[in-house]
Amino acid sequence: MKKLPAFTLQELLIVLVIMGILMLLALPNFLPLITKAKSTEAKLQLEHLAQLEKNYFLENSKYSEEFSQLAFQQEELVTQSEFGRANYQIEILHADAKGFKARATSVVDFDGDGSYNIWEIDQNFNLREITQD
């Protein structure tokens, strides 16, 4: 009976423990990148909403406060169901004949620090981050 070269269970467990420690050390460095990637969702949704508002304004000489008039549909939030995909709640703060302001508020605390990411956009497509996560 010939012995095959292989790793022992102890060697495999030591390697897994070392990999776990390395991941715990690296994770805090990746959290800002995760937050930045997730905030792209807010930026894209707000820019899309601003374009819809601009089109509505050109047809009606005023901005709308109703998503239904703009044909904008909010994706289901990740906190609403297991099928939710959106991390940001989109809302129109105000809209009239002079302008509008819309806000995207995260429903998930990406880095676990207790603050939620907030973005806003206006009729001039001025996109700014109100609260960092």
Backbone as CSV, one residue per row, in Angstrom:
resi,resn,N_x,N_y,N_z,CA_x,CA_y,CA_z,C_x,C_y,C_z
1,MET,0.839,-1.171,0.000,0.000,0.000,0.000,0.890,1.243,0.000
2,LYS,0.700,2.071,-1.004,1.538,3.243,-1.195,0.848,4.480,-0.598
3,LYS,1.621,5.305,0.143,1.096,6.532,0.728,1.119,7.643,-0.326
4,LEU,0.012,8.408,-0.405,-0.066,9.542,-1.323,0.314,10.819,-0.588
5,PRO,1.066,11.699,-1.240,1.401,12.972,-0.591,0.132,13.837,-0.482
6,ALA,-0.130,14.370,0.717,-1.334,15.179,0.944,-1.119,16.079,2.153
7,PHE,-2.065,16.992,2.351,-2.021,17.880,3.503,-2.832,17.263,4.630
8,THR,-2.416,17.543,5.856,-3.169,17.056,7.006,-4.283,18.038,7.317
9,LEU,-5.214,17.609,8.123,-6.327,18.464,8.517,-5.816,19.678,9.293
10,GLN,-4.818,19.485,10.122,-4.246,20.591,10.885,-3.636,21.641,9.964
11,GLU,-2.928,21.224,8.946,-2.321,22.171,8.011,-3.394,22.982,7.290
12,LEU,-4.462,22.324,6.876,-5.544,23.027,6.193,-6.225,24.029,7.118
13,LEU,-6.450,23.664,8.376,-7.078,24.571,9.327,-6.189,25.782,9.607
14,ILE,-4.889,25.583,9.703,-3.971,26.698,9.925,-4.023,27.669,8.754
15,VAL,-4.050,27.154,7.539,-4.137,28.009,6.358,-5.445,28.799,6.364
16,LEU,-6.565,28.162,6.719,-7.852,28.861,6.774,-7.850,29.953,7.837
17,VAL,-7.252,29.704,8.981,-7.169,30.717,10.029,-6.334,31.900,9.559
18,ILE,-5.225,31.650,8.917,-4.375,32.729,8.405,-5.125,33.549,7.360
19,MET,-5.849,32.876,6.467,-6.624,33.594,5.448,-7.705,34.450,6.105
20,GLY,-8.360,33.937,7.141,-9.383,34.697,7.853,-8.808,35.942,8.503
21,ILE,-7.651,35.810,9.115,-7.002,36.968,9.747,-6.628,38.014,8.704
22,LEU,-6.104,37.586,7.576,-5.747,38.522,6.509,-6.986,39.248,5.971
23,MET,-8.101,38.534,5.855,-9.334,39.163,5.379,-9.835,40.198,6.385
24,LEU,-9.755,39.887,7.669,-10.179,40.848,8.687,-9.307,42.101,8.678
25,LEU,-8.037,41.938,8.369,-7.150,43.092,8.289,-7.426,43.931,7.041
26,ALA,-7.796,43.301,5.956,-8.000,44.001,4.688,-9.388,44.619,4.565
27,LEU,-10.385,44.085,5.261,-11.766,44.541,5.100,-11.965,46.033,5.364
28,PRO,-11.423,46.604,6.434,-11.622,48.054,6.647,-11.092,48.909,5.502
29,ASN,-10.088,48.436,4.797,-9.565,49.200,3.657,-10.502,49.168,2.469
30,PHE,-11.354,48.144,2.368,-12.257,48.012,1.234,-13.620,48.635,1.464
31,LEU,-13.983,48.954,2.710,-15.301,49.523,2.989,-15.547,50.842,2.246
32,PRO,-14.588,51.777,2.182,-14.849,52.996,1.406,-15.091,52.712,-0.078
33,LEU,-14.431,51.716,-0.618,-14.648,51.367,-2.025,-16.043,50.793,-2.227
34,ILE,-16.508,50.013,-1.278,-17.858,49.444,-1.368,-18.890,50.566,-1.316
35,THR,-18.706,51.510,-0.397,-19.623,52.637,-0.280,-19.629,53.469,-1.559
36,LYS,-18.465,53.707,-2.116,-18.372,54.488,-3.352,-19.080,53.781,-4.507
37,ALA,-18.919,52.490,-4.587,-19.583,51.735,-5.648,-21.100,51.763,-5.474
38,LYS,-21.561,51.645,-4.242,-23.010,51.672,-3.993,-23.585,53.055,-4.264
39,SER,-22.820,54.121,-3.989,-23.336,55.469,-4.212,-23.518,55.767,-5.701
40,THR,-22.907,55.000,-6.558,-23.115,55.159,-7.999,-24.584,54.952,-8.353
41,GLU,-25.238,54.051,-7.631,-26.666,53.823,-7.846,-27.457,55.102,-7.615
42,ALA,-27.151,55.811,-6.525,-27.861,57.055,-6.212,-27.622,58.102,-7.293
43,LYS,-26.385,58.245,-7.710,-26.054,59.245,-8.731,-26.796,58.968,-10.038
44,LEU,-26.778,57.724,-10.468,-27.438,57.375,-11.736,-28.944,57.590,-11.659
45,GLN,-29.553,57.192,-10.536,-31.001,57.357,-10.394,-31.385,58.837,-10.361
46,LEU,-30.611,59.646,-9.646,-30.925,61.072,-9.579,-30.703,61.775,-10.920
47,GLU,-29.662,61.405,-11.633,-29.438,61.994,-12.961,-30.554,61.602,-13.923
48,HIS,-31.016,60.374,-13.827,-32.138,59.928,-14.668,-33.402,60.713,-14.312
49,LEU,-33.665,60.860,-13.025,-34.831,61.618,-12.585,-34.742,63.079,-13.044
50,ALA,-33.562,63.674,-12.963,-33.382,65.060,-13.406,-33.658,65.198,-14.905
51,GLN,-33.243,64.220,-15.681,-33.519,64.264,-17.121,-35.016,64.146,-17.391
52,LEU,-35.697,63.284,-16.639,-37.151,63.169,-16.786,-37.847,64.470,-16.381
53,GLU,-37.357,65.101,-15.315,-37.919,66.387,-14.884,-37.710,67.461,-15.964
54,LYS,-36.538,67.459,-16.570,-36.251,68.432,-17.629,-37.211,68.239,-18.806
55,ASN,-37.416,66.998,-19.208,-38.346,66.710,-20.300,-39.766,67.134,-19.942
56,TYR,-40.175,66.863,-18.710,-41.510,67.256,-18.250,-41.642,68.779,-18.267
57,PHE,-40.598,69.468,-17.842,-40.621,70.932,-17.822,-40.768,71.506,-19.237
58,LEU,-40.071,70.934,-20.194,-40.145,71.425,-21.570,-41.545,71.265,-22.151
59,GLU,-42.275,70.262,-21.695,-43.642,70.041,-22.194,-44.690,70.821,-21.415
60,ASN,-44.462,71.042,-20.105,-45.508,71.603,-19.237,-45.145,72.926,-18.565
61,SER,-43.959,73.444,-18.782,-43.480,74.702,-18.196,-43.484,74.684,-16.667
62,LYS,-43.379,73.525,-16.094,-43.239,73.370,-14.643,-42.639,71.992,-14.375
63,TYR,-42.088,71.841,-13.189,-41.538,70.552,-12.773,-42.602,69.788,-12.002
64,SER,-42.466,68.490,-11.955,-43.476,67.645,-11.322,-42.984,67.082,-9.995
65,GLU,-43.928,66.906,-9.058,-43.635,66.248,-7.786,-44.058,64.784,-7.806
66,GLU,-44.657,64.340,-8.884,-45.194,62.983,-8.968,-44.349,62.101,-9.883
67,PHE,-43.932,60.970,-9.354,-43.175,60.013,-10.169,-44.011,59.508,-11.337
68,SER,-45.309,59.344,-11.126,-46.171,58.799,-12.181,-46.218,59.720,-13.398
69,GLN,-46.162,61.032,-13.188,-46.173,61.970,-14.307,-44.858,61.939,-15.077
70,LEU,-43.797,61.527,-14.404,-42.471,61.482,-15.026,-42.141,60.114,-15.614
71,ALA,-42.986,59.136,-15.346,-42.727,57.745,-15.742,-41.463,57.205,-15.078
72,PHE,-41.254,57.619,-13.835,-40.122,57.134,-13.029,-40.656,56.100,-12.058
73,GLN,-39.987,54.979,-11.999,-40.418,53.915,-11.091,-39.295,53.574,-10.127
74,GLN,-39.584,53.714,-8.850,-38.616,53.368,-7.804,-38.508,51.849,-7.716
75,GLU,-37.282,51.348,-7.784,-37.054,49.912,-7.604,-37.414,49.529,-6.176
76,GLU,-37.762,48.284,-5.980,-38.063,47.800,-4.634,-36.782,47.821,-3.796
77,LEU,-36.906,48.328,-2.579,-35.748,48.489,-1.706,-35.308,47.152,-1.111
78,VAL,-34.029,47.049,-0.824,-33.489,45.816,-0.245,-34.069,45.558,1.140
79,THR,-34.549,46.598,1.802,-35.139,46.432,3.131,-36.605,46.034,3.071
80,GLN,-37.224,46.103,1.901,-38.646,45.790,1.771,-38.914,44.303,1.570
81,SER,-38.041,43.644,0.850,-38.248,42.214,0.605,-36.932,41.571,0.184
82,GLU,-36.961,40.269,0.109,-35.749,39.559,-0.312,-35.459,39.771,-1.794
83,PHE,-36.432,40.271,-2.545,-36.243,40.508,-3.972,-35.855,41.955,-4.273
84,GLY,-35.783,42.803,-3.225,-35.432,44.207,-3.413,-34.004,44.360,-3.909
85,ARG,-33.820,45.327,-4.803,-32.486,45.541,-5.378,-31.947,46.941,-5.116
86,ALA,-32.802,47.893,-4.762,-32.375,49.280,-4.607,-31.858,49.538,-3.192
87,ASN,-30.741,50.235,-3.103,-30.166,50.617,-1.818,-30.534,52.046,-1.425
88,TYR,-31.194,52.777,-2.321,-31.523,54.178,-2.074,-33.005,54.435,-2.297
89,GLN,-33.597,55.186,-1.378,-34.972,55.662,-1.510,-34.920,57.005,-2.220
90,ILE,-35.599,57.119,-3.349,-35.611,58.357,-4.128,-36.882,59.126,-3.787
91,GLU,-36.743,60.443,-3.594,-37.906,61.280,-3.323,-37.699,62.662,-3.942
92,ILE,-38.790,63.289,-4.325,-38.748,64.659,-4.830,-39.124,65.558,-3.669
93,LEU,-38.187,66.406,-3.250,-38.419,67.262,-2.089,-39.379,68.402,-2.414
94,HIS,-39.173,69.046,-3.552,-40.098,70.085,-4.001,-39.959,70.250,-5.503
95,ALA,-41.033,70.723,-6.108,-41.037,71.002,-7.548,-42.088,72.066,-7.829
96,ASP,-41.702,73.057,-8.620,-42.628,74.099,-9.041,-42.179,74.615,-10.403
97,ALA,-42.637,75.775,-10.799,-42.285,76.316,-12.113,-40.843,76.807,-12.175
98,LYS,-40.223,77.045,-11.018,-38.866,77.576,-10.994,-37.795,76.500,-10.894
99,GLY,-38.117,75.377,-10.299,-37.102,74.353,-10.133,-37.597,73.161,-9.338
100,PHE,-36.687,72.253,-9.078,-37.018,71.077,-8.276,-35.770,70.651,-7.518
101,LYS,-35.991,69.842,-6.512,-34.893,69.223,-5.772,-35.323,67.804,-5.433
102,ALA,-34.433,66.859,-5.730,-34.705,65.457,-5.433,-33.593,64.912,-4.550
103,ARG,-33.925,63.892,-3.777,-32.974,63.325,-2.819,-32.983,61.801,-2.911
104,ALA,-31.785,61.247,-2.750,-31.626,59.787,-2.642,-31.006,59.509,-1.275
105,THR,-31.718,58.753,-0.459,-31.262,58.417,0.890,-31.045,56.918,0.967
106,SER,-29.870,56.516,1.407,-29.594,55.078,1.505,-30.444,54.464,2.606
107,VAL,-30.873,53.250,2.390,-31.643,52.522,3.398,-30.765,51.505,4.109
108,VAL,-29.497,51.455,3.713,-28.535,50.533,4.298,-27.327,51.335,4.776
109,ASP,-26.868,51.041,5.980,-25.649,51.664,6.497,-24.476,50.822,6.003
110,PHE,-23.833,51.263,4.920,-22.837,50.455,4.231,-21.625,50.123,5.087
111,ASP,-21.162,51.084,5.887,-19.961,50.816,6.678,-20.247,50.609,8.161
112,GLY,-21.525,50.600,8.550,-21.900,50.285,9.919,-21.574,51.365,10.939
113,ASP,-21.415,52.628,10.505,-21.052,53.691,11.450,-22.259,54.477,11.961
114,GLY,-23.465,54.113,11.528,-24.673,54.779,12.004,-25.150,55.923,11.137
115,SER,-24.392,56.330,10.134,-24.833,57.403,9.236,-25.208,56.798,7.880
116,TYR,-26.206,57.416,7.265,-26.715,56.937,5.985,-26.374,57.950,4.894
117,ASN,-25.966,57.448,3.749,-25.539,58.259,2.623,-26.734,58.996,2.014
118,ILE,-26.575,60.307,1.747,-27.642,61.117,1.148,-27.064,61.942,0.005
119,TRP,-27.738,61.904,-1.140,-27.377,62.682,-2.323,-28.568,63.535,-2.733
120,GLU,-28.297,64.701,-3.323,-29.353,65.576,-3.842,-28.970,66.099,-5.219
121,ILE,-30.011,66.419,-6.000,-29.820,67.013,-7.323,-30.896,68.076,-7.525
122,ASP,-30.591,69.085,-8.348,-31.579,70.126,-8.628,-31.793,70.258,-10.140
123,GLN,-32.566,71.279,-10.523,-32.931,71.469,-11.928,-31.735,71.779,-12.822
124,ASN,-30.630,72.214,-12.250,-29.421,72.502,-13.023,-28.458,71.320,-13.054
125,PHE,-28.928,70.180,-12.641,-28.129,68.947,-12.604,-26.947,69.067,-11.635
126,ASN,-27.095,69.903,-10.608,-26.074,70.007,-9.569,-26.242,68.840,-8.607
127,LEU,-25.371,67.893,-8.722,-25.418,66.685,-7.898,-24.416,66.837,-6.768
128,ARG,-24.883,66.667,-5.530,-23.950,66.794,-4.416,-24.294,65.800,-3.314
129,GLU,-23.258,65.418,-2.616,-23.419,64.486,-1.505,-23.661,65.295,-0.238
130,ILE,-24.791,65.050,0.398,-25.165,65.787,1.603,-24.541,65.141,2.838
131,THR,-24.682,63.827,2.942,-24.126,63.082,4.080,-23.322,61.905,3.555
132,GLN,-22.082,61.829,3.977,-21.237,60.690,3.577,-21.492,59.509,4.487
133,ASP,-21.297,58.324,3.941,-21.415,57.123,4.748,-20.024,56.540,4.937
